[in-house]
Amino acid sequence: MSRLRTFVAVPIEKSTRARAAALQETLARAGADIKWVESKNLHITLLFLGEVEDKQLPAVCNVVADVVGRNAPFGMSVEGAGCFGNPRRPRTLWVGVGAGLEELKALHDALEPPLMDLGCYRREERPYTPHLTLGRVKGEDAGDELAKALARQSAWKGGQGDVREIHVMSSVLGPTGPDYMVLSRAKLGG
């Protein structure tokens, strides 16, 4: 029996991904050692399921389609750069969500119970914070320059769009990074 590394995600529009890639380039000039997320892989994770057995994937996709279909499409803006961890010792660089924040949290909260009932999701200890991961800092010392660069981008605007579907995705880790594949697309109803 095989297993797939699986997550539920909000796709990001091409123009917003391009602006996020430009932000990555700006932040890279700070000189910190960072593993950047490829532009094509930028997304907002709703829930990370981890390793899911093949035979459970249809049920996962059905649950996501059912829950998502009961929610109306909504507008979302991607904005503001920040980090998880101390700004002088960040672990993960991200951009946040402005408009659509509450809708994303509500979708996350609606998806959690039925996915937990399937036995393929374990609730996280920390509260859900919708974000788009730009990169992960390698090593312990990112330096003051990265902290300053992040502070200068705190009001960054990445664009607005409509969230009309949610994807169930798989991630296969390869030598050059993860390869993502859409397993199913769940349309928001309303």
XYZ file of N, CA, C and O in Angstrom:
760
model
N 0.853 -1.175 0.000
C 0.000 0.000 0.000
C 0.902 1.242 0.000
O 1.821 1.350 0.791
N 0.620 2.163 -0.912
C 1.470 3.361 -0.964
C 0.779 4.538 -0.283
O -0.432 4.553 -0.090
N 1.605 5.512 0.070
C 1.123 6.700 0.763
C 1.603 7.929 0.012
O 2.663 7.910 -0.594
N 0.785 8.981 0.057
C 1.145 10.242 -0.591
C 1.151 11.356 0.432
O 0.220 11.482 1.235
N 2.181 12.177 0.381
C 2.259 13.382 1.207
C 1.196 14.332 0.659
O 1.266 14.760 -0.498
N 0.203 14.677 1.478
C -1.009 15.345 0.995
C -1.319 16.596 1.803
O -1.084 16.651 3.002
N -1.854 17.606 1.102
C -2.296 18.820 1.778
C -3.448 19.445 1.007
O -3.696 19.117 -0.151
N -4.189 20.319 1.690
C -5.320 21.033 1.102
C -4.881 22.486 0.956
O -4.394 23.082 1.917
N -5.030 23.040 -0.260
C -4.434 24.344 -0.533
C -5.344 25.270 -1.329
O -6.215 24.824 -2.066
N -5.064 26.553 -1.171
C -5.698 27.598 -1.968
C -4.700 27.975 -3.058
O -3.581 28.396 -2.753
N -5.080 27.806 -4.336
C -4.162 28.213 -5.403
C -4.033 29.736 -5.459
O -4.946 30.459 -5.059
N -2.903 30.198 -5.948
C -2.618 31.631 -6.046
C -2.537 32.018 -7.521
O -1.940 31.291 -8.324
N -3.132 33.158 -7.852
C -3.132 33.621 -9.243
C -1.709 33.887 -9.737
O -0.832 34.275 -8.961
N -1.514 33.709 -11.030
C -0.197 33.863 -11.653
C 0.419 35.241 -11.391
O 1.601 35.355 -11.094
N -0.374 36.307 -11.488
C 0.160 37.659 -11.283
C 0.638 37.852 -9.844
O 1.666 38.490 -9.595
N -0.075 37.273 -8.884
C 0.331 37.370 -7.483
C 1.590 36.546 -7.245
O 2.493 36.979 -6.512
N 1.678 35.374 -7.869
C 2.898 34.553 -7.748
C 4.097 35.313 -8.307
O 5.191 35.266 -7.734
N 3.900 36.040 -9.417
C 5.003 36.812 -10.016
C 5.457 37.919 -9.069
O 6.668 38.155 -8.909
N 4.518 38.601 -8.419
C 4.888 39.649 -7.464
C 5.590 39.050 -6.242
O 6.527 39.636 -5.701
N 5.140 37.881 -5.806
C 5.791 37.214 -4.671
C 7.219 36.794 -5.043
O 8.128 36.886 -4.221
N 7.418 36.346 -6.287
C 8.764 35.967 -6.746
C 9.675 37.196 -6.762
O 10.860 37.109 -6.398
N 9.136 38.350 -7.156
C 9.924 39.586 -7.135
C 10.280 39.959 -5.694
O 11.399 40.427 -5.424
N 9.363 39.733 -4.764
C 9.642 39.987 -3.351
C 10.746 39.047 -2.856
O 11.630 39.470 -2.103
N 10.706 37.793 -3.277
C 11.772 36.853 -2.907
C 13.136 37.387 -3.358
O 14.114 37.334 -2.602
N 13.184 37.900 -4.593
C 14.444 38.444 -5.113
C 14.915 39.630 -4.268
O 16.108 39.759 -3.972
N 13.985 40.486 -3.883
C 14.325 41.637 -3.043
C 14.886 41.169 -1.698
O 15.921 41.663 -1.237
N 14.214 40.204 -1.066
C 14.668 39.709 0.230
C 15.988 38.946 0.116
O 16.796 38.955 1.050
N 16.211 38.306 -1.017
C 17.456 37.544 -1.217
C 18.680 38.446 -1.174
O 19.777 38.005 -0.803
N 18.503 39.706 -1.525
C 19.629 40.651 -1.512
C 20.182 40.878 -0.107
O 21.277 41.416 0.050
N 19.430 40.470 0.920
C 19.908 40.617 2.297
C 21.054 39.650 2.602
O 21.743 39.796 3.605
N 21.232 38.648 1.733
C 22.373 37.757 1.857
C 22.206 36.557 2.773
O 23.152 35.804 2.966
N 21.030 36.339 3.343
C 20.813 35.184 4.222
C 20.717 33.906 3.386
O 20.356 33.940 2.205
N 21.027 32.778 4.015
C 20.947 31.479 3.352
C 19.502 30.980 3.466
O 19.063 30.563 4.542
N 18.766 31.065 2.350
C 17.336 30.755 2.354
C 17.021 29.783 1.224
O 17.492 29.936 0.102
N 16.203 28.766 1.521
C 15.677 27.851 0.503
C 14.333 28.428 0.079
O 13.350 28.397 0.825
N 14.312 29.032 -1.128
C 13.110 29.711 -1.613
C 12.130 28.723 -2.212
O 12.524 27.753 -2.857
N 10.836 28.991 -2.028
C 9.777 28.201 -2.663
C 9.697 28.656 -4.118
O 9.666 29.860 -4.399
N 9.686 27.694 -5.037
C 9.574 28.041 -6.453
C 8.236 28.738 -6.710
O 7.214 28.367 -6.129
N 8.257 29.702 -7.623
C 7.059 30.486 -7.935
C 5.864 29.593 -8.276
O 4.756 29.827 -7.802
N 6.081 28.560 -9.067
C 4.973 27.680 -9.477
C 4.369 26.926 -8.291
O 3.244 26.441 -8.365
N 5.112 26.825 -7.181
C 4.640 26.074 -6.012
C 4.018 26.955 -4.929
O 3.598 26.445 -3.893
N 3.963 28.263 -5.146
C 3.397 29.156 -4.134
C 1.896 28.912 -3.989
O 1.166 28.862 -4.975
N 1.456 28.753 -2.753
C 0.046 28.493 -2.441
C -0.178 28.831 -0.972
O 0.772 29.105 -0.239
N -1.421 28.795 -0.553
C -1.756 28.937 0.864
C -2.289 27.593 1.337
O -3.276 27.089 0.800
N -1.616 27.000 2.305
C -2.049 25.706 2.833
C -3.203 25.917 3.804
O -3.114 26.738 4.719
N -4.285 25.173 3.582
C -5.393 25.170 4.542
C -5.135 24.128 5.623
O -5.270 24.405 6.807
N -4.777 22.923 5.200
C -4.435 21.851 6.144
C -3.360 20.966 5.530
O -3.461 20.601 4.353
N -2.370 20.621 6.316
C -1.355 19.668 5.896
C -1.733 18.326 6.502
O -1.840 18.193 7.724
N -1.976 17.336 5.646
C -2.432 16.034 6.125
C -1.288 15.067 6.376
O -1.447 14.097 7.107
N -0.159 15.284 5.737
C 0.955 14.355 5.878
C 0.786 13.166 4.953
O 0.166 13.265 3.886
N 1.311 12.030 5.368
C 1.263 10.814 4.550
C -0.139 10.205 4.624
O -0.596 9.801 5.696
N -0.813 10.135 3.474
C -2.168 9.584 3.403
C -2.130 8.344 2.507
O -1.537 8.371 1.428
N -2.756 7.281 2.969
C -2.814 6.045 2.177
C -3.636 6.280 0.920
O -4.649 6.984 0.949
N -3.196 5.665 -0.182
C -3.896 5.786 -1.475
C -5.391 5.534 -1.340
O -6.199 6.273 -1.894
N -5.744 4.498 -0.591
C -7.157 4.116 -0.507
C -8.004 5.165 0.222
O -9.213 5.190 0.080
N -7.364 6.065 0.996
C -8.103 7.115 1.701
C -8.290 8.375 0.863
O -9.114 9.223 1.205
N -7.520 8.503 -0.217
C -7.559 9.747 -1.001
C -8.938 10.073 -1.570
O -9.350 11.232 -1.513
N -9.683 9.099 -2.122
C -11.027 9.462 -2.610
C -11.922 10.031 -1.509
O -12.645 10.997 -1.725
N -11.844 9.458 -0.301
C -12.655 9.962 0.810
C -12.212 11.375 1.191
O -13.054 12.240 1.468
N -10.903 11.627 1.203
C -10.387 12.961 1.508
C -10.930 13.957 0.482
O -11.436 15.025 0.835
N -10.813 13.610 -0.792
C -11.286 14.506 -1.864
C -12.781 14.753 -1.756
O -13.236 15.884 -1.978
N -13.547 13.736 -1.406
C -14.999 13.890 -1.250
C -15.347 14.803 -0.083
O -16.241 15.651 -0.192
N -14.659 14.654 1.041
C -14.894 15.515 2.204
C -14.592 16.964 1.849
O -15.376 17.870 2.147
N -13.458 17.186 1.196
C -13.081 18.552 0.836
C -14.114 19.146 -0.122
O -14.559 20.283 0.060
N -14.542 18.371 -1.123
C -15.539 18.866 -2.086
C -16.850 19.210 -1.378
O -17.465 20.243 -1.666
N -17.272 18.359 -0.443
C -18.525 18.578 0.273
C -18.459 19.851 1.126
O -19.335 20.710 1.046
N -17.408 19.983 1.927
C -17.279 21.139 2.820
C -17.109 22.428 2.018
O -17.775 23.430 2.275
N -16.231 22.399 1.041
C -15.943 23.591 0.242
C -17.180 24.026 -0.545
O -17.466 25.215 -0.664
N -17.944 23.064 -1.056
C -19.138 23.366 -1.843
C -20.210 24.100 -1.067
O -21.088 24.737 -1.654
N -20.161 24.026 0.271
C -21.139 24.706 1.117
C -20.737 26.143 1.431
O -21.421 26.829 2.189
N -19.614 26.591 0.885
C -19.115 27.948 1.135
C -19.100 28.737 -0.162
O -18.780 28.200 -1.222
N -19.415 30.018 -0.055
C -19.442 30.884 -1.238
C -18.024 31.326 -1.609
O -17.159 31.442 -0.738
N -17.785 31.572 -2.907
C -16.498 32.160 -3.303
C -16.294 33.488 -2.567
O -17.262 34.131 -2.156
N -15.049 33.878 -2.411
C -14.746 35.120 -1.700
C -13.484 35.764 -2.257
O -12.668 35.116 -2.899
N -13.350 37.043 -2.005
C -12.165 37.778 -2.420
C -11.048 37.591 -1.408
O -11.299 37.413 -0.211
N -9.820 37.619 -1.912
C -8.670 37.449 -1.039
C -7.540 38.352 -1.522
O -7.306 38.474 -2.722
N -6.861 38.993 -0.574
C -5.661 39.757 -0.914
C -4.464 39.153 -0.184
O -4.586 38.661 0.931
N -3.323 39.161 -0.870
C -2.073 38.672 -0.305
C -1.217 39.902 -0.042
O -0.969 40.690 -0.951
N -0.805 40.067 1.223
C -0.114 41.306 1.577
C 0.685 41.166 2.867
O 0.382 40.323 3.699
N 1.695 42.019 2.998
C 2.486 42.103 4.219
C 3.469 40.965 4.377
O 3.082 39.814 4.466
N 4.761 41.259 4.386
C 5.786 40.235 4.586
C 6.121 40.122 6.067
O 6.072 41.099 6.807
N 6.446 38.918 6.497
C 6.827 38.679 7.885
C 7.561 37.364 8.005
O 7.986 36.765 7.005
N 7.693 36.887 9.236
C 8.393 35.625 9.452
C 7.835 34.914 10.671
O 7.230 35.529 11.546
N 8.038 33.615 10.708
C 7.816 32.836 11.918
C 9.177 32.722 12.577
O 10.181 32.492 11.914
N 9.195 32.869 13.875
C 10.453 32.934 14.600
C 10.784 34.392 14.844
O 10.109 35.294 14.375
N 11.821 34.634 15.556
C 12.288 35.984 15.849
C 12.782 36.637 14.563
O 13.464 35.979 13.781
N 12.471 37.915 14.301
C 12.929 38.559 13.066
C 14.450 38.490 12.857
O 14.922 38.477 11.734
N 15.203 38.423 13.936
C 16.660 38.309 13.796
C 17.104 36.853 13.628
O 18.242 36.589 13.261
N 16.198 35.935 13.931
C 16.474 34.499 13.746
C 15.224 33.826 13.170
O 14.640 32.942 13.796
N 14.806 34.252 11.977
C 13.563 33.702 11.403
C 13.752 32.258 10.933
O 14.850 31.859 10.562
N 12.665 31.507 10.984
C 12.673 30.134 10.458
C 12.025 30.097 9.075
O 12.517 29.429 8.177
N 10.895 30.791 8.953
C 10.122 30.780 7.714
C 9.744 32.204 7.345
O 9.251 32.948 8.197
N 9.945 32.563 6.069
C 9.531 33.871 5.559
C 8.196 33.706 4.849
O 8.008 32.736 4.111
N 7.283 34.631 5.064
C 5.942 34.494 4.491
C 5.360 35.844 4.116
O 5.868 36.883 4.516
N 4.266 35.774 3.345
C 3.394 36.923 3.159
C 2.017 36.506 3.668
O 1.635 35.344 3.594
N 1.306 37.478 4.206
C 0.039 37.189 4.856
C -1.163 37.404 3.961
O -1.051 37.649 2.756
N -2.311 37.316 4.583
C -3.588 37.485 3.899
C -4.310 38.653 4.554
O -4.361 38.746 5.785
N -4.848 39.561 3.743
C -5.659 40.676 4.242
C -7.120 40.299 4.095
O -7.685 39.583 4.920
N -7.732 40.738 2.982
C -9.118 40.345 2.683
C -9.170 38.832 2.523
O -8.264 38.222 1.953
N -10.210 38.217 3.038
C -10.381 36.774 2.925
C -9.820 35.988 4.102
O -9.981 34.772 4.174
N -9.191 36.678 5.047
C -8.581 36.011 6.195
C -9.608 35.201 6.986
O -9.386 34.019 7.287
N -10.720 35.817 7.311
C -11.748 35.131 8.120
C -12.367 33.966 7.357
O -12.663 32.921 7.943
N -12.555 34.135 6.047
C -13.120 33.045 5.239
C -12.171 31.846 5.199
O -12.609 30.698 5.266
N -10.862 32.111 5.097
C -9.885 31.015 5.099
C -9.894 30.289 6.445
O -9.861 29.054 6.489
N -9.952 31.049 7.526
C -9.999 30.421 8.850
C -11.264 29.578 9.002
O -11.225 28.481 9.562
N -12.395 30.092 8.494
C -13.659 29.347 8.588
C -13.586 28.051 7.766
O -14.067 27.002 8.213
N -12.978 28.116 6.577
C -12.818 26.898 5.765
C -11.935 25.887 6.496
O -12.247 24.693 6.549
N -10.832 26.352 7.039
C -9.930 25.484 7.798
C -10.701 24.801 8.926
O -10.639 23.580 9.097
N -11.439 25.605 9.696
C -12.162 25.072 10.846
C -13.269 24.103 10.435
O -13.573 23.160 11.164
N -13.874 24.319 9.272
C -14.926 23.416 8.790
C -14.336 22.110 8.255
O -14.974 21.055 8.337
N -13.124 22.162 7.709
C -12.488 20.963 7.153
C -11.874 20.058 8.227
O -11.814 18.842 8.061
N -11.433 20.655 9.318
C -10.743 19.877 10.362
C -11.540 18.680 10.884
O -11.031 17.553 10.848
N -12.767 18.861 11.398
C -13.472 17.720 12.007
C -13.694 16.529 11.072
O -13.383 15.396 11.449
N -14.209 16.743 9.841
C -14.428 15.555 9.010
C -13.122 14.873 8.585
O -13.082 13.645 8.424
N -12.040 15.633 8.414
C -10.763 15.016 8.063
C -10.166 14.289 9.265
O -9.538 13.238 9.113
N -10.408 14.803 10.468
C -9.980 14.090 11.674
C -10.775 12.795 11.816
O -10.215 11.757 12.186
N -12.073 12.851 11.490
C -12.910 11.653 11.562
C -12.413 10.565 10.622
O -12.538 9.373 10.923
N -11.837 10.966 9.479
C -11.277 9.987 8.540
C -9.980 9.373 9.075
O -9.524 8.353 8.572
N -9.398 10.030 10.061
C -8.160 9.524 10.640
C -6.908 9.927 9.872
O -5.844 9.350 10.065
N -7.041 10.922 9.003
C -5.880 11.312 8.196
C -5.421 12.734 8.488
O -4.663 13.318 7.731
N -5.890 13.296 9.602
C -5.455 14.632 9.985
C -5.393 14.712 11.500
O -6.276 14.197 12.184
N -4.339 15.340 11.994
C -4.187 15.551 13.424
C -4.148 17.058 13.666
O -3.363 17.765 13.029
N -4.970 17.532 14.568
C -5.078 18.975 14.842
C -3.722 19.528 15.288
O -3.004 18.909 16.050
N -3.404 20.711 14.760
C -2.149 21.387 15.123
C -2.307 22.039 16.490
O -3.398 22.442 16.874
N -1.204 22.170 17.204
C -1.218 22.824 18.512
C -1.409 24.334 18.386
O -2.102 24.955 19.167
N -0.763 24.924 17.380
C -0.838 26.382 17.220
C -2.060 26.743 16.377
O -2.514 25.954 15.552
N -2.584 27.957 16.574
C -3.754 28.374 15.788
C -3.387 28.517 14.304
O -2.239 28.812 13.968
N -4.370 28.298 13.456
C -4.163 28.399 12.006
C -3.940 29.855 11.611
O -4.728 30.733 11.958
N -2.854 30.108 10.896
C -2.516 31.443 10.406
C -2.333 31.363 8.895
O -1.290 30.893 8.420
N -3.328 31.765 8.105
C -3.190 31.702 6.649
C -1.998 32.535 6.179
O -1.836 33.686 6.572
N -1.163 31.924 5.351
C 0.019 32.612 4.824
C 0.522 31.882 3.586
O 0.192 30.728 3.355
N 1.327 32.580 2.845
C 1.997 32.025 1.664
C 3.483 31.961 2.023
O 4.100 32.993 2.284
N 4.047 30.764 2.104
C 5.453 30.602 2.470
C 6.335 31.007 1.298
O 6.193 30.480 0.194
N 7.255 31.947 1.555
C 8.215 32.387 0.538
C 9.482 31.544 0.566
O 10.075 31.245 -0.467
N 9.924 31.198 1.761
C 11.164 30.442 1.885
C 11.445 30.063 3.321
O 10.832 30.588 4.251
N 12.395 29.135 3.470
C 12.812 28.675 4.792
C 14.276 29.022 4.987
O 15.107 28.724 4.126
N 14.563 29.638 6.121
C 15.927 30.075 6.415
C 16.751 28.870 6.858
O 16.329 28.101 7.717
N 17.910 28.719 6.234
C 18.831 27.647 6.621
C 19.801 28.216 7.644
O 20.210 29.362 7.554
N 20.185 27.414 8.587
C 21.143 27.873 9.585
C 20.482 28.719 10.651
O 19.294 29.029 10.598
N 21.276 29.114 11.609
C 20.772 29.828 12.769
C 20.791 31.345 12.627
O 19.984 32.037 13.211
N 21.738 31.876 11.871
C 21.915 33.325 11.863
C 21.573 33.917 10.505
O 22.332 33.780 9.561
N 20.412 34.571 10.423
C 20.008 35.220 9.178
C 20.572 36.639 9.101
O 20.648 37.220 8.033
N 20.928 37.189 10.242
C 21.543 38.507 10.259
C 20.547 39.647 10.300
O 19.355 39.499 10.047
N 21.098 40.824 10.635
C 20.284 42.027 10.749
C 19.737 42.500 9.411
O 18.674 43.105 9.351
N 20.483 42.229 8.327
C 20.047 42.732 7.017
C 18.697 42.140 6.613
O 17.852 42.833 6.062
N 18.497 40.847 6.879
C 17.214 40.222 6.545
C 16.104 40.808 7.413
O 15.009 41.084 6.920
N 16.364 41.018 8.686
C 15.356 41.622 9.571
C 14.953 43.002 9.060
O 13.769 43.341 9.025
N 15.942 43.781 8.630
C 15.648 45.117 8.086
C 14.860 45.017 6.780
O 13.921 45.779 6.546
N 15.260 44.081 5.911
C 14.572 43.904 4.621
C 13.117 43.497 4.841
O 12.217 43.997 4.158
N 12.871 42.604 5.799
C 11.492 42.196 6.119
C 10.686 43.374 6.650
O 9.539 43.565 6.253
N 11.291 44.157 7.523
C 10.589 45.309 8.092
C 10.185 46.296 6.997
O 9.089 46.869 7.041
N 11.053 46.461 5.990
C 10.733 47.377 4.887
C 9.571 46.857 4.034
O 8.940 47.625 3.318
N 9.300 45.561 4.096
C 8.248 44.966 3.265
C 6.967 44.669 4.053
O 6.084 43.983 3.556
N 6.852 45.194 5.247
C 5.688 44.871 6.086
C 4.363 45.329 5.466
O 3.319 44.758 5.744
N 4.411 46.329 4.598
C 3.181 46.817 3.944
C 3.094 46.365 2.487
O 2.278 46.878 1.720
N 3.898 45.372 2.101
C 3.926 44.864 0.727
C 2.534 44.418 0.287
O 1.769 43.849 1.073
N 2.187 44.702 -0.973
C 0.891 44.297 -1.541
C 1.144 43.330 -2.694
O 1.868 43.657 -3.632
N 0.544 42.154 -2.611
C 0.771 41.135 -3.635
C -0.347 40.994 -4.636
O -0.202 40.318 -5.640
N -1.470 41.598 -4.347
C -2.575 41.510 -5.289
C -3.822 40.927 -4.664
O -3.805 40.398 -3.561
N -4.898 41.052 -5.421
C -6.196 40.545 -4.987
C -6.745 39.606 -6.049
O -6.416 39.723 -7.219
N -7.572 38.709 -5.612
C -8.220 37.783 -6.531
C -9.396 37.140 -5.834
O -9.683 37.434 -4.673
N -10.066 36.279 -6.557
C -11.205 35.559 -6.000
C -10.821 34.107 -5.758
O -10.168 33.482 -6.598
N -11.210 33.600 -4.598
C -11.017 32.184 -4.295
C -12.282 31.467 -4.737
O -13.358 31.691 -4.180
N -12.149 30.665 -5.774
C -13.298 29.952 -6.349
C -13.171 28.439 -6.211
O -14.135 27.710 -6.394
N -11.942 27.966 -5.921
C -11.752 26.539 -5.722
C -10.596 26.282 -4.769
O -9.728 27.131 -4.574
N -10.650 25.102 -4.170
C -9.633 24.623 -3.240
C -9.084 23.326 -3.825
O -9.835 22.526 -4.384
N -7.780 23.113 -3.695
C -7.153 21.920 -4.254
C -6.718 20.950 -3.155
O -6.224 21.372 -2.118
N -6.891 19.668 -3.433
C -6.222 18.630 -2.655
C -4.975 18.302 -3.467
O -5.070 18.010 -4.662
N -3.808 18.434 -2.813
C -2.533 18.323 -3.517
C -1.685 17.203 -2.929
O -1.821 16.872 -1.758
N -0.771 16.694 -3.773
C 0.258 15.790 -3.266
C 1.603 16.441 -3.503
O 1.764 17.284 -4.387
N 2.550 16.048 -2.689
C 3.897 16.586 -2.766
C 4.875 15.420 -2.748
O 4.872 14.621 -1.814
N 5.686 15.325 -3.791
C 6.721 14.302 -3.847
C 8.058 15.024 -3.760
O 8.358 15.879 -4.593
N 8.833 14.704 -2.727
C 10.116 15.357 -2.538
C 11.148 14.756 -3.482
O 11.348 13.549 -3.506
N 11.775 15.628 -4.266
C 12.800 15.198 -5.208
C 14.115 15.890 -4.901
O 14.204 16.704 -3.982
N 15.150 15.610 -5.695
C 16.469 16.191 -5.438
C 16.503 17.716 -5.576
O 17.317 18.376 -4.946
N 15.620 18.276 -6.379
C 15.616 19.734 -6.570
C 14.508 20.414 -5.770
O 14.307 21.619 -5.893
N 13.778 19.651 -4.962
C 12.682 20.206 -4.173
C 11.403 19.432 -4.434
O 11.410 18.421 -5.135
N 10.283 19.908 -3.902
C 9.030 19.172 -4.062
C 8.390 19.370 -5.436
O 8.509 20.439 -6.028
N 7.757 18.316 -5.910
C 6.910 18.392 -7.103
C 5.476 18.249 -6.626
O 5.139 17.283 -5.937
N 4.639 19.230 -6.968
C 3.251 19.216 -6.539
C 2.352 18.730 -7.667
O 2.607 19.020 -8.829
N 1.290 18.018 -7.262
C 0.308 17.548 -8.231
C -1.082 17.771 -7.631
O -1.307 17.477 -6.453
N -1.994 18.302 -8.446
C -3.370 18.490 -7.999
C -4.087 17.140 -8.085
O -4.154 16.529 -9.152
N -4.603 16.675 -6.952
C -5.346 15.412 -6.907
C -6.816 15.644 -7.173
O -7.484 14.796 -7.770
N -7.348 16.780 -6.679
C -8.743 17.124 -6.965
C -8.938 18.613 -6.776
O -8.176 19.278 -6.079
N -9.982 19.135 -7.438
C -10.354 20.549 -7.351
C -11.773 20.612 -6.811
O -12.671 20.008 -7.371
N -11.930 21.353 -5.719
C -13.248 21.500 -5.096
C -13.726 22.934 -5.322
O -13.080 23.883 -4.896
N -14.843 23.067 -6.010
C -15.399 24.398 -6.308
C -16.193 24.918 -5.121
O -16.962 24.184 -4.507
N -15.985 26.210 -4.827
C -16.820 26.844 -3.820
C -18.202 27.048 -4.409
O -18.329 27.439 -5.578
N -19.221 26.776 -3.607
C -20.599 26.891 -4.097
C -21.155 28.260 -3.832
O -20.496 29.263 -4.011
N -22.368 28.313 -3.302
C -22.934 29.614 -2.930
C -23.882 30.026 -3.939
O -24.535 30.863 -4.192
